[in-house]
mmCIF file of C-alpha atoms and ligand atoms in Angstrom:
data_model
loop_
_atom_site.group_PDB
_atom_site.id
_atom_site.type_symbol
_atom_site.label_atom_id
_atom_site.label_comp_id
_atom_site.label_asym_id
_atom_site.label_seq_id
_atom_site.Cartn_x
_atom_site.Cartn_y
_atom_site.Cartn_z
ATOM 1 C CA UNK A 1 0.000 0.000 0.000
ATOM 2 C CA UNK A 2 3.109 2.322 -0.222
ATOM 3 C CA UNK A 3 3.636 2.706 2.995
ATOM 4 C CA UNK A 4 7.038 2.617 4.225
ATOM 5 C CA UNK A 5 8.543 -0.367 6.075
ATOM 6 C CA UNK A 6 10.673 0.189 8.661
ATOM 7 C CA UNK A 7 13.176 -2.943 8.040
ATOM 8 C CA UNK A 8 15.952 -2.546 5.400
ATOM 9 C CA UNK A 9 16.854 -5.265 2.327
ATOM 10 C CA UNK A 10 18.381 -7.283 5.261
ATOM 11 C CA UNK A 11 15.557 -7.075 7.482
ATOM 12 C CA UNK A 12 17.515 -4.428 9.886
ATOM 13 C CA UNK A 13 15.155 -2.272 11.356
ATOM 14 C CA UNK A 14 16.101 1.448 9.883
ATOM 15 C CA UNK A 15 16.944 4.199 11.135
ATOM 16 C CA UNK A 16 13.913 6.121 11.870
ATOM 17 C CA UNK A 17 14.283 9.507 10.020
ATOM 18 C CA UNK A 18 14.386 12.511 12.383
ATOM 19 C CA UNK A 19 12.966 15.872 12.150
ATOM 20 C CA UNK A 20 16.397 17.130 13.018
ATOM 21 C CA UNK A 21 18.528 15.998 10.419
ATOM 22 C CA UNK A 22 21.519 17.458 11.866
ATOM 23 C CA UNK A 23 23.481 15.069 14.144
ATOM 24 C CA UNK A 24 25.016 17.148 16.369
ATOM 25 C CA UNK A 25 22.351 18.652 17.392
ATOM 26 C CA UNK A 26 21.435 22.494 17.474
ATOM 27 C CA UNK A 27 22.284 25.081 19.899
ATOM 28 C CA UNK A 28 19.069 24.585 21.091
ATOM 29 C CA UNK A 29 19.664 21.284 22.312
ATOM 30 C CA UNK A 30 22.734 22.026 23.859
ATOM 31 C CA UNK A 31 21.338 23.416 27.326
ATOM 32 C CA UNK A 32 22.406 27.008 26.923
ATOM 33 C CA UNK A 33 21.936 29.874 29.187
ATOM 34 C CA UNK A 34 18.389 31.268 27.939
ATOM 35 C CA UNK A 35 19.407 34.992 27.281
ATOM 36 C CA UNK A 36 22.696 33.490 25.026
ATOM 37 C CA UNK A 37 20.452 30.912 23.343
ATOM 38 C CA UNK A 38 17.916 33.339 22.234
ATOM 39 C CA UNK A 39 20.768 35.893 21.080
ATOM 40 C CA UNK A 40 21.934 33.371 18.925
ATOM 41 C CA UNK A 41 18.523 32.245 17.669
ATOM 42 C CA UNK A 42 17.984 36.012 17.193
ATOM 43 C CA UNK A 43 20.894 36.218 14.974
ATOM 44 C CA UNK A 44 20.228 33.564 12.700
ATOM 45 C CA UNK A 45 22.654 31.158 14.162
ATOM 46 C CA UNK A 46 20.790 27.790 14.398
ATOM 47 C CA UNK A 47 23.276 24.979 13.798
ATOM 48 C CA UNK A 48 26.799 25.093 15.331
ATOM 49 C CA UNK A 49 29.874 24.673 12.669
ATOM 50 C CA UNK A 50 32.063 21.180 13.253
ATOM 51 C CA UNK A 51 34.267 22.994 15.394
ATOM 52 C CA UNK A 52 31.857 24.826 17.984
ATOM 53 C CA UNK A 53 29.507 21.490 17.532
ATOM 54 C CA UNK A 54 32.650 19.254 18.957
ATOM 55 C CA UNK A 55 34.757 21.998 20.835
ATOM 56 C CA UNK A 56 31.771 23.456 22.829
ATOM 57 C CA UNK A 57 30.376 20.702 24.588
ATOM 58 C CA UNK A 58 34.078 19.824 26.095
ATOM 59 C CA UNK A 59 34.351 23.712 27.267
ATOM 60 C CA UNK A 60 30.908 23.819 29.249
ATOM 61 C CA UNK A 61 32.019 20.441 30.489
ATOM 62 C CA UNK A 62 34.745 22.303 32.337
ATOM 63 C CA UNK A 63 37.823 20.835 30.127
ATOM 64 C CA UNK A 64 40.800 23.008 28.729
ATOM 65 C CA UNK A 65 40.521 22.830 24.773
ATOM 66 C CA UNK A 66 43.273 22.784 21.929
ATOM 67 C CA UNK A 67 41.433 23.875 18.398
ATOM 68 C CA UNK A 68 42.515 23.731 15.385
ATOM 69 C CA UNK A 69 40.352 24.469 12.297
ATOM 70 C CA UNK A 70 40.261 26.819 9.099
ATOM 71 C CA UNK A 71 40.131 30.062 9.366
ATOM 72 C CA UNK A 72 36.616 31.088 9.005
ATOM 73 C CA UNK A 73 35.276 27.658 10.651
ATOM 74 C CA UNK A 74 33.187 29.903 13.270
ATOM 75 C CA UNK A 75 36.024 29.677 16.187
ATOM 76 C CA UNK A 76 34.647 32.965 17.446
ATOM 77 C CA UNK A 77 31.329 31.717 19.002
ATOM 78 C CA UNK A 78 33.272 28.072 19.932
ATOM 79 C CA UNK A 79 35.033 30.159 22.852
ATOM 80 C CA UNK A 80 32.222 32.526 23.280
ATOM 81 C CA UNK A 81 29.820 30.328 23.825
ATOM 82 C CA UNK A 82 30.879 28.743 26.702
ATOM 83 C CA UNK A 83 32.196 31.877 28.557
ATOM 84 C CA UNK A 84 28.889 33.792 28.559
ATOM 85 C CA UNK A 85 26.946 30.636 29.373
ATOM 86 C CA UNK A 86 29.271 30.485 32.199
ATOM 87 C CA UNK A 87 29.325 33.946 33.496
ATOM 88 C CA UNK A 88 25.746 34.650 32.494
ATOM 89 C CA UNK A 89 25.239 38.002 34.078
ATOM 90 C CA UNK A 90 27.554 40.924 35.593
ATOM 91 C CA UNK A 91 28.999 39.921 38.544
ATOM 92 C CA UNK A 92 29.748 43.287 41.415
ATOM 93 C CA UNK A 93 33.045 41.248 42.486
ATOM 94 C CA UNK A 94 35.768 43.618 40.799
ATOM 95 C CA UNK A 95 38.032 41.754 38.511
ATOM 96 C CA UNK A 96 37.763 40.582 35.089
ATOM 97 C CA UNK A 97 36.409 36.716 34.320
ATOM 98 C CA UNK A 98 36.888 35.866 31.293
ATOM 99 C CA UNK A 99 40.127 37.157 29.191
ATOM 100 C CA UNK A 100 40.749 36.726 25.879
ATOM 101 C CA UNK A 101 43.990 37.386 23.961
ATOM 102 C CA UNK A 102 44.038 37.998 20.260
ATOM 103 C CA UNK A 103 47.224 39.122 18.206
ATOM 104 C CA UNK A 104 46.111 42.140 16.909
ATOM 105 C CA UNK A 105 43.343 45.354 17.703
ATOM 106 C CA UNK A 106 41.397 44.460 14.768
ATOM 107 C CA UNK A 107 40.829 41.084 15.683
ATOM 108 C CA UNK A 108 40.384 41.897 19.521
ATOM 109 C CA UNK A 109 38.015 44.456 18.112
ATOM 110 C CA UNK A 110 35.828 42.144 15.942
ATOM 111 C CA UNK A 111 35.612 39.791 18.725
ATOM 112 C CA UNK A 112 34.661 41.801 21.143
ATOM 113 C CA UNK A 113 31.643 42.946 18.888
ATOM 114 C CA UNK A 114 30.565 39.635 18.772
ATOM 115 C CA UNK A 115 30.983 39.533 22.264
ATOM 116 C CA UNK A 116 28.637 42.158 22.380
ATOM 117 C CA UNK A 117 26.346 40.462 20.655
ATOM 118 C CA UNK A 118 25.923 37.110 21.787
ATOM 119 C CA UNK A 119 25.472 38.791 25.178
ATOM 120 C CA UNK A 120 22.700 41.449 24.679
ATOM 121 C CA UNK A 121 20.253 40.000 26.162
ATOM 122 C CA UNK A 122 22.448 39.850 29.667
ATOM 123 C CA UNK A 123 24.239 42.872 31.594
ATOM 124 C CA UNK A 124 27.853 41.345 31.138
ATOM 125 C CA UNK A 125 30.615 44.181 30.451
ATOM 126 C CA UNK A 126 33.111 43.458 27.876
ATOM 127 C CA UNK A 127 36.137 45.879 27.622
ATOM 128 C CA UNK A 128 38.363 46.718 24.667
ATOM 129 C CA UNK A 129 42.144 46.770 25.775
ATOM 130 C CA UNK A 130 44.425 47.114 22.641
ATOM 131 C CA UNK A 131 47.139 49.432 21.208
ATOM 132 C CA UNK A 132 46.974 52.609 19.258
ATOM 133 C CA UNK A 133 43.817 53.714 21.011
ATOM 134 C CA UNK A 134 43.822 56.607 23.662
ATOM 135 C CA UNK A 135 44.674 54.743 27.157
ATOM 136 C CA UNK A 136 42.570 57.027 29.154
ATOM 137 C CA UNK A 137 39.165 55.340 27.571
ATOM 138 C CA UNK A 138 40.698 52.266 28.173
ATOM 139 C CA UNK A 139 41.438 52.988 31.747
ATOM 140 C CA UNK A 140 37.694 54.118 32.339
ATOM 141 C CA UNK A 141 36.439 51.071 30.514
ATOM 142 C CA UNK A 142 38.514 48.725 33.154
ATOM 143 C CA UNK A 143 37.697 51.108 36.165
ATOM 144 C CA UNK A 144 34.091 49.879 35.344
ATOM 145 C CA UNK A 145 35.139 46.809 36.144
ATOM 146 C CA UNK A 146 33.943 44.398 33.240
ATOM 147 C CA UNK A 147 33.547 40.843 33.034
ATOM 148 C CA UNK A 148 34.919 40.192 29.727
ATOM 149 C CA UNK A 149 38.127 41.588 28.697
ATOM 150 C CA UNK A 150 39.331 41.421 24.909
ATOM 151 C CA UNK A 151 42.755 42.140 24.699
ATOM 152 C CA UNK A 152 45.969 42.401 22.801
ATOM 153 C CA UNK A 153 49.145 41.117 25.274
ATOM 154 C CA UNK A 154 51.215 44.073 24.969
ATOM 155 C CA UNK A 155 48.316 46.811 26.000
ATOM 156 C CA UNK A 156 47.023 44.471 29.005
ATOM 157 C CA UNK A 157 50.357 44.116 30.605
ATOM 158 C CA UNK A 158 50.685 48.030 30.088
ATOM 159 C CA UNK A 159 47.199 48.378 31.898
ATOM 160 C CA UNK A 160 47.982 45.866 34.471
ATOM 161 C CA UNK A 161 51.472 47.682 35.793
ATOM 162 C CA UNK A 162 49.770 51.075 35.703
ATOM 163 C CA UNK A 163 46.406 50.120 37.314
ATOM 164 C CA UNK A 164 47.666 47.528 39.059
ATOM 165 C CA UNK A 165 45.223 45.117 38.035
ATOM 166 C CA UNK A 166 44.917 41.668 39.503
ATOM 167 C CA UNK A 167 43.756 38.358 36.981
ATOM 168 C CA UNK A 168 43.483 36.371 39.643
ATOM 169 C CA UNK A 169 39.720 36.335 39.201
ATOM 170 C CA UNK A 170 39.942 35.421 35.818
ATOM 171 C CA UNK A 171 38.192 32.219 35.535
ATOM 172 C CA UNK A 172 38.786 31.391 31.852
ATOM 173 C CA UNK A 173 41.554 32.398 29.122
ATOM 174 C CA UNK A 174 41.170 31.776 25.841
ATOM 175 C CA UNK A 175 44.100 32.149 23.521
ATOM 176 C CA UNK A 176 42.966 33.090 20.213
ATOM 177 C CA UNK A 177 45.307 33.088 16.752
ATOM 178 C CA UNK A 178 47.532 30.954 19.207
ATOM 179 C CA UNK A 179 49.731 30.667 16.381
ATOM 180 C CA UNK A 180 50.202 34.304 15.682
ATOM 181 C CA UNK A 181 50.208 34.840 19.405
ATOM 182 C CA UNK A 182 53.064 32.653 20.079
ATOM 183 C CA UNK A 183 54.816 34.112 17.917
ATOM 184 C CA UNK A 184 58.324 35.275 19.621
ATOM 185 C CA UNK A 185 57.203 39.176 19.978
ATOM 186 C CA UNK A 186 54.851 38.439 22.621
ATOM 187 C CA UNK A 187 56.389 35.646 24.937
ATOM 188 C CA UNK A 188 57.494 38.543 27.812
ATOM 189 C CA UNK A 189 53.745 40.328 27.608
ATOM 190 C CA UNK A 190 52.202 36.263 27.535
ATOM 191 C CA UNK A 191 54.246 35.173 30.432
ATOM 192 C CA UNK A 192 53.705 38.467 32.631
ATOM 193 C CA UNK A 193 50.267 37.895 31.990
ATOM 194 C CA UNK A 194 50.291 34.137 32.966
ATOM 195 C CA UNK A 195 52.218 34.771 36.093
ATOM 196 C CA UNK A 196 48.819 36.544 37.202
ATOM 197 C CA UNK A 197 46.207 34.025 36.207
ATOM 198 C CA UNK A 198 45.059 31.777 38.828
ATOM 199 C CA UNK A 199 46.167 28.330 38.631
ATOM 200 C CA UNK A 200 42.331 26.968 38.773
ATOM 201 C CA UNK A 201 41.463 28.967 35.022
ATOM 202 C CA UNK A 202 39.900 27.138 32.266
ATOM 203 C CA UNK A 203 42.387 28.130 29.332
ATOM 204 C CA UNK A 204 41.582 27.137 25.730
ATOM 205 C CA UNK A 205 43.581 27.850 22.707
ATOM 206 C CA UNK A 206 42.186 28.379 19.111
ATOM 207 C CA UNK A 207 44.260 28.634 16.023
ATOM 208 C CA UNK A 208 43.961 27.857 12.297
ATOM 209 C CA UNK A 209 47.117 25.937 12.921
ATOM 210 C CA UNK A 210 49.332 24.020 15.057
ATOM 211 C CA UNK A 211 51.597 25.948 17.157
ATOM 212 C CA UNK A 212 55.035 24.774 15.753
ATOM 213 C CA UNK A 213 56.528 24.311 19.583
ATOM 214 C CA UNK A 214 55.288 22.702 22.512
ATOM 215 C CA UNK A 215 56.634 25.379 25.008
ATOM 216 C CA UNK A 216 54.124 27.249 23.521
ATOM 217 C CA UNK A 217 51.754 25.174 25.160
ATOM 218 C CA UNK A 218 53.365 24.850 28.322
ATOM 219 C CA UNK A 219 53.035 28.889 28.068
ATOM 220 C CA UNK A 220 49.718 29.093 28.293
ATOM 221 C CA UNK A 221 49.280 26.978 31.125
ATOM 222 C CA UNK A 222 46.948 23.880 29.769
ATOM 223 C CA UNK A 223 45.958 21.566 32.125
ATOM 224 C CA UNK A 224 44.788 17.791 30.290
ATOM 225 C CA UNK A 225 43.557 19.708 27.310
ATOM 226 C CA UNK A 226 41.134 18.053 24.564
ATOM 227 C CA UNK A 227 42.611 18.214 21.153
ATOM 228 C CA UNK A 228 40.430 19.361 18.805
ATOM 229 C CA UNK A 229 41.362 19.219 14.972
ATOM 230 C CA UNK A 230 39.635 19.811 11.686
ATOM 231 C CA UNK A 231 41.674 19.030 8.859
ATOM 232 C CA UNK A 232 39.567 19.809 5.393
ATOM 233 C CA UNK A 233 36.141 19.601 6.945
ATOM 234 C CA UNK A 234 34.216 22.060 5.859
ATOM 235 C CA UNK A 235 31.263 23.788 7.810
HETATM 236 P P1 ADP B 301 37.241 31.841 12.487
HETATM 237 O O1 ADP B 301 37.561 32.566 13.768
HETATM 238 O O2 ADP B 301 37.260 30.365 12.633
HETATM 239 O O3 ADP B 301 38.082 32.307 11.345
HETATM 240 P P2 ADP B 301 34.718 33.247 12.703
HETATM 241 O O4 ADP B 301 34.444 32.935 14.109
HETATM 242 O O5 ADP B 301 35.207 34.622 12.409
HETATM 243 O O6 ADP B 301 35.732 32.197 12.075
HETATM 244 O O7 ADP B 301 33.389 32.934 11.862
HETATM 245 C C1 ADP B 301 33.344 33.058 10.466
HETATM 246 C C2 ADP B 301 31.935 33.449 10.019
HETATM 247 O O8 ADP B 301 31.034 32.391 10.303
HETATM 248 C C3 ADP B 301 31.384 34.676 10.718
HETATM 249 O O9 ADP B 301 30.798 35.520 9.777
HETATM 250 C C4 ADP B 301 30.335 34.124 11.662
HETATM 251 O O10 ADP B 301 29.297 35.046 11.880
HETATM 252 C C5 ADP B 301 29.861 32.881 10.938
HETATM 253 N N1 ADP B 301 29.362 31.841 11.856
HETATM 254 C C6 ADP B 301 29.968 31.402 12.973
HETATM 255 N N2 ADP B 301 29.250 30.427 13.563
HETATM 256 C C7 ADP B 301 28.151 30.245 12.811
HETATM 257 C C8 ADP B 301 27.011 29.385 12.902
HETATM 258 N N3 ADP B 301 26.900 28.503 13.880
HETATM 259 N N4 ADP B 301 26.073 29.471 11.946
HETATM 260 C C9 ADP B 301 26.214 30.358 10.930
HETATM 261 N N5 ADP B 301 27.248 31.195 10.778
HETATM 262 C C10 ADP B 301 28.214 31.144 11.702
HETATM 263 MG MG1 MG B 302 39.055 33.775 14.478
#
């Protein structure tokens, strides 16, 4: 009569088709913090990429992650994801939670837009911190003591010696462009910032590649990380 059967040639019972054809699920499904989920849903972002699909789970599970996928792969929301779902809302304790390092302004600044907007519907702060901007804006936006800092090495450690700024309440560092990071320029400004990050952080690193040396590892401090790595896979 037409109707399908639910055994195969081999008399295996199928697969029964799902409404959700994607397999790793949606961001929906992944138990998010209700003001992040809906700013995502809001923004037309329905189905995580490979990377945020496998690297996201392991970072709201606690674990320090290693990722390595193609630039453009949607590494952005893979870290960002799990720190707002883990900060949530603006917290009156002064010092900064969640610190992320990118290699250059641009790339601080684009991330911290996104930042911005994966967390409008809470009241986190998320402050700037780079070079070649006015430092007195920058002080103000630290004196207002925000949850999220974006920031480029050398212009933290500059902020941190003048203000005097602890990260010891920094509860996860996330490493972005690890490769570019690592490069040589910035191991002083990376390891005065380290020195200053409590032992019990969650610290993941993102890159596009691997970072050629293992002491670059041991630099940023992982503890058991999860590797991570998408070779060709696209989105
Ligand atoms: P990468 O840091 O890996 O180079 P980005 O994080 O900058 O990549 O993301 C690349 C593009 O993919 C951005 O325009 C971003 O908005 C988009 N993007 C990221 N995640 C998703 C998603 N889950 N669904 C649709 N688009 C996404
Ligand atoms: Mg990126």
């Amino acid at each position: 009569d037409g109707k399908l059967t639910d055994k195969d040639a081999n008399g295996h019972k199928k697969k029964k088709a799902k409404p959700n054809k994607n397999p790793g699920g949606t961001f929906q499904s992944l138990d998010l913090y209700p003001s992040l989920l809906r700013a995502l849903l809001l923004r037309g972002f329905r189905l995580p990429t490979p990377i945020q699909r496998r690297s996201i789970p392991l970072a709201l599970a606690g674990r320090d992650v290693v990722a390595m996928a193609r630039t453009g792969s949607g590494k952005t929301l893979a870290f960002l994801i799990p720190i707002v779902n883990k900060l949530k809302a603006h917290s009156e304790r002064v010092g900064a939670r969640a610190l992320i390092l990118e290699p250059t302004r641009e790339l601080a600044v684009q991330t911290a837009k996104v930042a911005k907007e994966v967390s409008k519907y809470t009241d986190l702060r998320i402050a700037v911190v780079v070079g070649g901007e006015g430092l007195e804006d920058q002080f103000e936006a630290m004196a207002g003591n925000p949850d999220i800092v974006v920031a480029t090495p050398g212009r933290l450690v500059h902020l941190i010696i003048e203000m005097s700024l602890s990260l010891s309440t920094v509860e996860a560092v996330v490493y972005d462009e690890a490769d570019r990071l690592f490069e040589l320029g910035f191991a002083p400004q990376l390891r005065e910032i380290q020195h200053r990050l409590s032992p019990n952080r969650q610290t993941s690193l993102f890159s596009a590649t691997l970072p050629s040396l293992l002491v670059e590892f041991a630099r940023a401090g992982l503890r058991d990380p999860v590797m991570v790595r998408l070779e060709a896979e696209g989105r």
